Short mmCIF file of C-alpha atoms and ligand atoms in Angstrom, two decimals:
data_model
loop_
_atom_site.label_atom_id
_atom_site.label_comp_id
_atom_site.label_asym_id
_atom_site.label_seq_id
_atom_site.Cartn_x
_atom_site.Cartn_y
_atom_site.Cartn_z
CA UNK A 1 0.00 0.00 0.00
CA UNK A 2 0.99 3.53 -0.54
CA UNK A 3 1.76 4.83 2.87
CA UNK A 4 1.67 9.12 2.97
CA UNK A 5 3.49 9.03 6.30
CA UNK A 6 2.72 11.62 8.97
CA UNK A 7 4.30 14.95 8.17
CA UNK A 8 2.74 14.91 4.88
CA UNK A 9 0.15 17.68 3.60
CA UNK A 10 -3.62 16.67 2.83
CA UNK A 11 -5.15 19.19 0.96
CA UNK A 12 -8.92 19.46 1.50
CA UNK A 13 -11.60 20.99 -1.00
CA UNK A 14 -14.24 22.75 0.90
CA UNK A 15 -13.55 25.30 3.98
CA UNK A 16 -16.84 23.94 5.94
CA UNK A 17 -17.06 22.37 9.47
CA UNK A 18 -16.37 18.54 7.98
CA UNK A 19 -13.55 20.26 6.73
CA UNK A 20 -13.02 21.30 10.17
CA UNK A 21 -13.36 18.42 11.81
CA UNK A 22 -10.91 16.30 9.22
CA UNK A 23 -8.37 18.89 9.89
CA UNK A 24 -8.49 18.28 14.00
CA UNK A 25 -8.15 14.50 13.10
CA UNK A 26 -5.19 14.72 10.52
CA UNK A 27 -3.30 17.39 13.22
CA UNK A 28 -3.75 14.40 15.42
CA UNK A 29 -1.95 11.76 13.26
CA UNK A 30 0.92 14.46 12.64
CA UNK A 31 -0.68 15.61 9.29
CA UNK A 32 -0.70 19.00 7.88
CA UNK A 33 -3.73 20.60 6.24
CA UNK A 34 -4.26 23.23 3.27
CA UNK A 35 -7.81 24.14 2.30
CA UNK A 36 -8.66 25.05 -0.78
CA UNK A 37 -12.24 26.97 -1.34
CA UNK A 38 -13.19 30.27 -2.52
CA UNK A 39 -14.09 32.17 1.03
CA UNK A 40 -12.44 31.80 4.21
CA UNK A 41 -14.95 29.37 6.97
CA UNK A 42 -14.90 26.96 9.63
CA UNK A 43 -12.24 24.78 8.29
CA UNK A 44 -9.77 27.78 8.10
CA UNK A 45 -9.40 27.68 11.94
CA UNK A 46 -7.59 24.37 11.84
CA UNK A 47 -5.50 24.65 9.00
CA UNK A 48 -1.65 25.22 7.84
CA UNK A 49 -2.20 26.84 4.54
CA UNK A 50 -5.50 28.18 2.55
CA UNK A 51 -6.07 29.36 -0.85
CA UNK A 52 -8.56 31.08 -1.36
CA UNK A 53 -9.94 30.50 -5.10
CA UNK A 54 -12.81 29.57 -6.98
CA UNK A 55 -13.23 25.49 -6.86
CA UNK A 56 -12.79 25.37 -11.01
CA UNK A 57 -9.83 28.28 -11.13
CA UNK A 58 -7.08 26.01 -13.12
CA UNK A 59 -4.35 27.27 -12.18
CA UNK A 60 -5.20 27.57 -8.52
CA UNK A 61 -6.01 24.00 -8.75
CA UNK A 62 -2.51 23.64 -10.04
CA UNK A 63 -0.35 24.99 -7.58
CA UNK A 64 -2.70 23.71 -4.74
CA UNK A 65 -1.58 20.01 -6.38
CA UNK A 66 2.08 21.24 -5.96
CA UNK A 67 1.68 22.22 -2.10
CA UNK A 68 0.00 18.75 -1.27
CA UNK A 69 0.59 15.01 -1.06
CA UNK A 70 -3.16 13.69 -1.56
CA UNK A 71 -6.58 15.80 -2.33
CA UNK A 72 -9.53 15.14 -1.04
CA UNK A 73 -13.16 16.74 -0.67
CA UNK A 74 -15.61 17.86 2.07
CA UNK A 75 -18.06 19.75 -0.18
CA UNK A 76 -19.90 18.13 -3.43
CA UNK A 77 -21.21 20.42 -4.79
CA UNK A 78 -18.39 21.35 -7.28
CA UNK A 79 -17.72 20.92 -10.69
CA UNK A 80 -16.13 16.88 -11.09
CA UNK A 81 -14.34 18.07 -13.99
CA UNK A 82 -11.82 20.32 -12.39
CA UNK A 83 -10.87 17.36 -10.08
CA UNK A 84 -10.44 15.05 -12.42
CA UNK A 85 -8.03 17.25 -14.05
CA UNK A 86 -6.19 17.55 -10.83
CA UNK A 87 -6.11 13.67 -10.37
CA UNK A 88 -3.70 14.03 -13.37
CA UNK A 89 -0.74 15.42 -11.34
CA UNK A 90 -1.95 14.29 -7.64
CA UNK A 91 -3.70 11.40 -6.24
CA UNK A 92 -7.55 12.48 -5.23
CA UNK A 93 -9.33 10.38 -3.20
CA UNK A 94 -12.04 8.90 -3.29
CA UNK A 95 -12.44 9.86 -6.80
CA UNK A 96 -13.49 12.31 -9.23
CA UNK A 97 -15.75 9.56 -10.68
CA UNK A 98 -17.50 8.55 -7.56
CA UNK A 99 -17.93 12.74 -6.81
CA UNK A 100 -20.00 12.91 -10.43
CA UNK A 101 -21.88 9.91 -9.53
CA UNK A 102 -23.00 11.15 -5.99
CA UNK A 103 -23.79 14.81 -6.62
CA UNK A 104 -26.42 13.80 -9.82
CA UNK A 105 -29.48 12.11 -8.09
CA UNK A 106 -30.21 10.25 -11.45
CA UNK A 107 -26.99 8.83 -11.67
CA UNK A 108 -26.59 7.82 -7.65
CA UNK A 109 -30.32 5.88 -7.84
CA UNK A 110 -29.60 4.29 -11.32
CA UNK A 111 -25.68 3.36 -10.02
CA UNK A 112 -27.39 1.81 -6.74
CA UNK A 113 -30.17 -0.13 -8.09
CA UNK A 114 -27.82 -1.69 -10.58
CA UNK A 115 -26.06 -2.99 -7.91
CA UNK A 116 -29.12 -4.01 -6.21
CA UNK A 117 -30.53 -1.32 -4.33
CA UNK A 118 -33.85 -0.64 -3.63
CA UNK A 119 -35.44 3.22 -4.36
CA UNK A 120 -38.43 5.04 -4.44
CA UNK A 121 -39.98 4.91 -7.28
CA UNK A 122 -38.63 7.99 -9.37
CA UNK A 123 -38.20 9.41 -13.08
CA UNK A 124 -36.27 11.55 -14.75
CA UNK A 125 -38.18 15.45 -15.23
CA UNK A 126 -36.41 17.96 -17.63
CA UNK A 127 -39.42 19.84 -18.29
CA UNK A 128 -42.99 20.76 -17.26
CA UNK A 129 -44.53 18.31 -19.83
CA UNK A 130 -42.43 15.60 -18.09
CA UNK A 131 -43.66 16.58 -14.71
CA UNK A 132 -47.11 15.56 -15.50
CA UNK A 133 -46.15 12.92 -16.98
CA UNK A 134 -44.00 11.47 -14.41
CA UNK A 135 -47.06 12.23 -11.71
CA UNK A 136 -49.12 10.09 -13.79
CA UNK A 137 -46.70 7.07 -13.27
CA UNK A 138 -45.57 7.56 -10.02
CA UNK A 139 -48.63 9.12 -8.37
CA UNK A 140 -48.76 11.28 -5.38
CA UNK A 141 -47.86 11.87 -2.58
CA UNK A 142 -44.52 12.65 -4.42
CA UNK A 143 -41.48 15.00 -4.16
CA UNK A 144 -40.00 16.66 -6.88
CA UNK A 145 -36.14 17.19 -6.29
CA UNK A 146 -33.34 18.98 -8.23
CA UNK A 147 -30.78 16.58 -9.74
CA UNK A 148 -27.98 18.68 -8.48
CA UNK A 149 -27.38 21.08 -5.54
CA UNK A 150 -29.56 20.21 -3.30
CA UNK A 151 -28.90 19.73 0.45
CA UNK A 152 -30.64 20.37 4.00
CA UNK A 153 -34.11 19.56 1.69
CA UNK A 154 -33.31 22.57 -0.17
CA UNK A 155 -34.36 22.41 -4.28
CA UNK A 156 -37.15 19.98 -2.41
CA UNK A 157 -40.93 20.56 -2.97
CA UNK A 158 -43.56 18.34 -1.85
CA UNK A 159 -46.67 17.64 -3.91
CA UNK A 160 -49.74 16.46 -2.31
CA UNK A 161 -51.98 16.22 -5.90
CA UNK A 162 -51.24 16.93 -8.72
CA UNK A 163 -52.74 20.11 -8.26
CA UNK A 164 -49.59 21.41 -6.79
CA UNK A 165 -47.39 20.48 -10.12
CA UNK A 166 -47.32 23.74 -11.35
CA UNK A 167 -45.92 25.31 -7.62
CA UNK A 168 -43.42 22.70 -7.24
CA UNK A 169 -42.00 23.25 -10.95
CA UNK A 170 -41.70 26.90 -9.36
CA UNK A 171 -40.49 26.21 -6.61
CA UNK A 172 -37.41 24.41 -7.76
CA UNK A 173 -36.99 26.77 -10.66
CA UNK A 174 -37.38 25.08 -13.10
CA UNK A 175 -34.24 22.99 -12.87
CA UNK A 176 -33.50 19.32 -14.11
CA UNK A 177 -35.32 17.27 -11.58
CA UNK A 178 -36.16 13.95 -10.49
CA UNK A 179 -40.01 13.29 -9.27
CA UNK A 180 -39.84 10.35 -6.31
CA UNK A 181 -43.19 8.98 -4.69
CA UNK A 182 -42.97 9.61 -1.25
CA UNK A 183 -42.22 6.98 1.46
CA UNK A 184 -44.23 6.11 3.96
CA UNK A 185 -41.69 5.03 6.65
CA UNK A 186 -41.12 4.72 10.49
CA UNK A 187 -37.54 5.47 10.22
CA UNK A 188 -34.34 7.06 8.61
CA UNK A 189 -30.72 5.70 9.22
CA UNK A 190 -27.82 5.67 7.36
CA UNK A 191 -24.46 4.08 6.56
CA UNK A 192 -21.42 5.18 7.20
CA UNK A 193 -18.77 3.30 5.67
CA UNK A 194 -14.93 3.88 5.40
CA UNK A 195 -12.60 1.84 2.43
CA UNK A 196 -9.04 1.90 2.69
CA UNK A 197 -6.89 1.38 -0.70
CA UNK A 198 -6.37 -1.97 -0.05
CA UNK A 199 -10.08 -2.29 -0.22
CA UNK A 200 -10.80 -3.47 3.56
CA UNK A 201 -14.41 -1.72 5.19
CA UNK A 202 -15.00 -0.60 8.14
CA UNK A 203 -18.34 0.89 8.98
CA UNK A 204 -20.70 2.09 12.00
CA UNK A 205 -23.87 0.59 13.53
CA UNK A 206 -26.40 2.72 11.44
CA UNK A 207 -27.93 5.96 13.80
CA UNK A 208 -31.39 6.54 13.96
CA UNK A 209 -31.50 9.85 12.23
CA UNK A 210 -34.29 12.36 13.03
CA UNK A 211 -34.93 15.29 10.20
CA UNK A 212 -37.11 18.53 11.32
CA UNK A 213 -37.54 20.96 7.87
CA UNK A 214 -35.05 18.55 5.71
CA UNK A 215 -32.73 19.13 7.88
CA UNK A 216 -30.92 16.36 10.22
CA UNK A 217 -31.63 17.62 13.93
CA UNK A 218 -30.03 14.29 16.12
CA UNK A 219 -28.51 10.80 15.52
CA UNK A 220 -28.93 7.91 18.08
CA UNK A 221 -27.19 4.68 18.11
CA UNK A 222 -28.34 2.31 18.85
CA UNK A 223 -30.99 2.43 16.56
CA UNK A 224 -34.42 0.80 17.13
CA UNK A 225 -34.85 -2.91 16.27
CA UNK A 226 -36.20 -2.21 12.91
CA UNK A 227 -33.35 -0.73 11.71
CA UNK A 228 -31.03 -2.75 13.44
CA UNK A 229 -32.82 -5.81 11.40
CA UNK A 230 -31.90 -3.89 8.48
CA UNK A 231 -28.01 -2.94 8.94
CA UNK A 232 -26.81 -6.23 7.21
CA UNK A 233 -28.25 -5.96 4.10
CA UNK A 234 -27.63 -1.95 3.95
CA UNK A 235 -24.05 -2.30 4.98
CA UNK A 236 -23.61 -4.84 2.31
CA UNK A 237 -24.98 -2.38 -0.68
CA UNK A 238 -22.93 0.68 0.38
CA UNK A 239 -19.56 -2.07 0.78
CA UNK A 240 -20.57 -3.14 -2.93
CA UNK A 241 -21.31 0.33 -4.06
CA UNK A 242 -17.62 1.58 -2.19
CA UNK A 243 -16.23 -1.49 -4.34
CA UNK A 244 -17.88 -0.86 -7.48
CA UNK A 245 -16.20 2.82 -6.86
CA UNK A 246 -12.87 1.63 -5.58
CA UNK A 247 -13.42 4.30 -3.26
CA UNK A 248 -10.76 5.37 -0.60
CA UNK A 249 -12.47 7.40 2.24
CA UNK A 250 -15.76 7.67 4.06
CA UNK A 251 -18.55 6.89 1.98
CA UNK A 252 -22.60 7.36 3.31
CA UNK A 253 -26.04 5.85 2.06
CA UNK A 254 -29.00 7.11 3.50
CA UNK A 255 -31.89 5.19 3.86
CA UNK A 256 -35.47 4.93 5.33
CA UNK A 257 -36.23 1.72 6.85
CA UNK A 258 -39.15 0.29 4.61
CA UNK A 259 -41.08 -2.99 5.65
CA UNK A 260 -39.58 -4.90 3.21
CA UNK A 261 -36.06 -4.24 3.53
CA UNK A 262 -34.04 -0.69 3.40
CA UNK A 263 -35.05 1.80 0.59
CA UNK A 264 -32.07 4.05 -0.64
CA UNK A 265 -32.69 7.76 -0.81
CA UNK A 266 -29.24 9.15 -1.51
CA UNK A 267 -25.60 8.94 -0.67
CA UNK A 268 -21.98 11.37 0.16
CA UNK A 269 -19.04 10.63 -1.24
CA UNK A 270 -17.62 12.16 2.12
CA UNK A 271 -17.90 12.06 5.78
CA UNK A 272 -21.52 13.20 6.99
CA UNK A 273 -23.48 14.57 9.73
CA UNK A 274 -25.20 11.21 11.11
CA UNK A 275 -21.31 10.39 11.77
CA UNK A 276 -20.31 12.98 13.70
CA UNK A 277 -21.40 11.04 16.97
CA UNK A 278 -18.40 8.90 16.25
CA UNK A 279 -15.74 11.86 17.60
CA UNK A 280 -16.59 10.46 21.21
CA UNK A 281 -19.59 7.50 20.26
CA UNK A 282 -16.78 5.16 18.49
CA UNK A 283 -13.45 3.91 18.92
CA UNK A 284 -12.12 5.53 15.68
CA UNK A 285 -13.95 8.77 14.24
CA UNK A 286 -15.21 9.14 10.77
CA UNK A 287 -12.74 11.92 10.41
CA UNK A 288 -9.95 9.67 11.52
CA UNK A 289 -10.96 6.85 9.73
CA UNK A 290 -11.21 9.26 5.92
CA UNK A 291 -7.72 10.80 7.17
CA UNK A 292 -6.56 7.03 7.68
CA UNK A 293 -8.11 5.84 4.38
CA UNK A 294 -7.06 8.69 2.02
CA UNK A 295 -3.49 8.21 3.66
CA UNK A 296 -3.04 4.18 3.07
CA UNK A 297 -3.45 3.48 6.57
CA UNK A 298 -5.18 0.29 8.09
CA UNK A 299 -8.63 2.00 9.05
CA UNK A 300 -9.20 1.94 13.11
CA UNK A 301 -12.21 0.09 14.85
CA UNK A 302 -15.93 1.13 14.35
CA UNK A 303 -16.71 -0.37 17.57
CA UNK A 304 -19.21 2.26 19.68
CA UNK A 305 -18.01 3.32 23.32
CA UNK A 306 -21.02 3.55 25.56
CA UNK A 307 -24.68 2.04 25.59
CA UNK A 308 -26.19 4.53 24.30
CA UNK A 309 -24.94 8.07 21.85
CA UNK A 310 -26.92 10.93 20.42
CA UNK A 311 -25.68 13.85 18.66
CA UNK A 312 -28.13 16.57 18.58
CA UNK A 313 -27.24 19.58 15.65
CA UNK A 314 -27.51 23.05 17.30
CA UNK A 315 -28.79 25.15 14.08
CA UNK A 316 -29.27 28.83 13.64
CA UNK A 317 -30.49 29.87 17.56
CA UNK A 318 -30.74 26.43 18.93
CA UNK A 319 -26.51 27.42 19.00
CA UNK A 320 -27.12 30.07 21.77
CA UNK A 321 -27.76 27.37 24.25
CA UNK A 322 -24.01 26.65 24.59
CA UNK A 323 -23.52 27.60 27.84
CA UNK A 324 -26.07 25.32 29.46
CA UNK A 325 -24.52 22.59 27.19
CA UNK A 326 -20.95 23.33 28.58
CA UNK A 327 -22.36 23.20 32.28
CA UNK A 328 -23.67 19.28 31.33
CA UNK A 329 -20.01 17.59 32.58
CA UNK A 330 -20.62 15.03 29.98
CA UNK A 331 -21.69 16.64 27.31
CA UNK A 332 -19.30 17.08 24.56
CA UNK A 333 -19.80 20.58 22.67
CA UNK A 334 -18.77 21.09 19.43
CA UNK A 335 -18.86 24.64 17.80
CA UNK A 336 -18.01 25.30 14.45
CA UNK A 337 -16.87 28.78 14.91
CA UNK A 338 -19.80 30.47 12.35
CA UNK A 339 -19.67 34.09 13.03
CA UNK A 340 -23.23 34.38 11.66
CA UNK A 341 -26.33 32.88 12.81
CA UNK A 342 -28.78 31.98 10.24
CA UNK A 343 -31.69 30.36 10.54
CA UNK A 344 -31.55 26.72 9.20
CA UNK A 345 -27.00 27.19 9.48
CA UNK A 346 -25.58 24.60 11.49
CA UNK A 347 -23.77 26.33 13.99
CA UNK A 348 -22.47 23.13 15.86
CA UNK A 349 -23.45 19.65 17.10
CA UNK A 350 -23.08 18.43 20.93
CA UNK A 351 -22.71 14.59 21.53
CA UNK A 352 -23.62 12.38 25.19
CA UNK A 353 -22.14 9.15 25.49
CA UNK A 354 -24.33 6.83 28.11
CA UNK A 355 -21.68 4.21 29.54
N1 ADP B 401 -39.14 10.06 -1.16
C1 ADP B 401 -39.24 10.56 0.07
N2 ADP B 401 -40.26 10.21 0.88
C2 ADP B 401 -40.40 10.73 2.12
N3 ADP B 401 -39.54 11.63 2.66
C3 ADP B 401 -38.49 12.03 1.92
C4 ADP B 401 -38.29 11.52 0.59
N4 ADP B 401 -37.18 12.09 0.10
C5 ADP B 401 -36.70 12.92 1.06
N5 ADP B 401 -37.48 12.89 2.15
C6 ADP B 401 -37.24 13.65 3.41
O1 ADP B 401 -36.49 14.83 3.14
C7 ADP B 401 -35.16 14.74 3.72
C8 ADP B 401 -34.13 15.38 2.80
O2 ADP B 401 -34.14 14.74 1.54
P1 ADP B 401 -32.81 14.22 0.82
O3 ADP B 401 -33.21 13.56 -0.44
O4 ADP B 401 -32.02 13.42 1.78
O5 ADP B 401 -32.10 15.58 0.42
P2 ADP B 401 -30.92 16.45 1.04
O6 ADP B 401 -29.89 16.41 -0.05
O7 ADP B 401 -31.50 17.77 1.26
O8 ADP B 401 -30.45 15.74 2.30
C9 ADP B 401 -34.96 13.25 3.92
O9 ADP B 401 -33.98 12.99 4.91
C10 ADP B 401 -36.36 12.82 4.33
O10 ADP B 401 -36.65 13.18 5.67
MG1 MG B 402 -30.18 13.74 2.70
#
């Protein structure tokens, strides 16, 4: 395998708080960071060098692949092409491919059910014609999504008849979409899954992962039995998806626990929020474990370190409860260092560990 021993520089794409947190865990195996993105953020606290440059500038891109021993991503929602032309002179990881794949939701559900994944039902909508169309297929309940950008539920809209076709084709301007019936289920989990280059996995008992406005507001592990009935099969799809990839790094799937088995909504090519329990929840952190991967390391033990973990997201005000968080003495607070509260921003996440 193709050690990067400590001392070596990882650059990261992306300035945000996963950013952040990869940074902590690479300072901890002796690594140095330099972040790449066009504005200064929460990674920039943690790091040894930044450029500051638009994600497709060229010759940015170029001299960043000087400065840095491996490349790798905390943001996808960038252009794959500019990566791919930086895999030419450094090694990125995981790859440019599996960053295309994962940031077009027609090519993440048709790449998953080929490998035997279950969906919602969903098609393809370029246009307005297509819309109806597609409602008269899938029927409603249904929710119409934009291919690309999306995150947090936003370039969602939810149609309860078709009556509301022509407000959802407004509300997500008008942009190449997908149209997916909507899922009745109990629960959503997902899997979090780290491949090292000599292909070996390592992933986490799936959290139970609770969404208020699209947005993810706590993980608990363990999850309920109903998902817990349902980790084998899931864990399988995202190993043969990582494989299919040859992915080096974290990779997540999320799913919602269906009665017949789990249903794939979408998937990361990076490390994600229903991981960041791990920092104190697991023997080895998602962070540490993508740092590990992306580095040719062995990849350190998912194994969880209490009965019982939640992380609960502190976004927009929820953040100004800090100071009753700090007084918990087992509480462990994590601020992302967001000068600006927004409603809907996540500001930080705080994690409890029952032993
Ligand atoms: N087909 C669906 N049926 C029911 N709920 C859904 C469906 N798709 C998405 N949701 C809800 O919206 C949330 C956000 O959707 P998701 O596709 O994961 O987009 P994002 O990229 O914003 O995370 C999901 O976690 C889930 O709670
Ligand atoms: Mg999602």
């Amino acid at each position: 395998m193709n050690t990067l021993p400590p001392g070596s520089t990882i650059g990261i794409i992306g300035a945000g708080q996963l950013g952040r947190m990869l940074g902590v865990a690479a300072a901890q195996l002796g690594y140095r960071i330099h972040v790449f993105a066009p504005a200064s953020g929460p990674a920039c606290d943690v790091n040894n060098a930044f450029t500051a440059a638009a994600y497709d500038d060229e010759a940015a891109l170029a001299q960043f692949a000087e400065a840095v021993d491996v490349v790798t991503y905390e943001f996808e929602n960038i252009e794959a092409a500019p990566i791919a032309t930086l895999a030419k002179s450094v090694p990125v990881r995981p790859s440019a491919q599996a960053l295309s794949i994962a940031q077009d939701r027609t090519q993440e559900k048709t790449f998953v059910e080929k490998l035997g994944g279950r969906a919602a039902p969903w098609r393809a909508v370029t246009n307005r014609q297509e819309l109806d169309s597609a409602i008269a297929e899938i029927g409603c309940p249904a929710i119409l999504k934009t291919i690309r950008f999306g995150y947090d539920g936003k370039g969602q809209a939810r149609l309860a008849s078709a009556d509301d076709a022509d407000a959802a084709w407004d509300a997500i301007g008008g942009n190449p979409a997908i149209l997916e019936g909507f899922v009745d289920f109990d629960h959503e989990f997902s899997i979090v899954l780290a491949r090292g280059m000599d292909g070996a996995h390592a992933s986490y008992p799936p959290p139970l992962n609770g969404h208020e406005d699209g947005i993810l507001a706590r993980s608990t592990v363990p999850a309920p039995a109903q998902v817990a009935a349902l980790w084998t099969e899931a864990a399988a799809l995202a190993g043969r998806v990582a494989d299919a990839l040859d992915y080096v790094g974290v990779l997540t799937l999320e799913f919602f626990a269906g009665k017949d088995g789990p249903i794939f909504n979408e998937m990361a090519p990076r490390v994600h929020n229903s991981g960041h329990w791990t920092i104190e929840g697991a023997v080895t952190s998602q962070f540490e474990n993508h740092i590990r991967a992306i580095c040719g390391l062995p990849l350190g033990s998912t194994a969880v370190t209490g009965s019982r973990v939640e992380m609960e997201n502190l976004i927009g005000d929820q953040a100004k409860r800090w100071p009753r968080i700090i007084a918990e003495p087992e509480a462990h607070l994590h601020l992302y260092g967001k000068s600006e509260i927004r409603p809907g921003r996540k500001m930080g996440h705080v994690t409890r560990v029952w032993r």
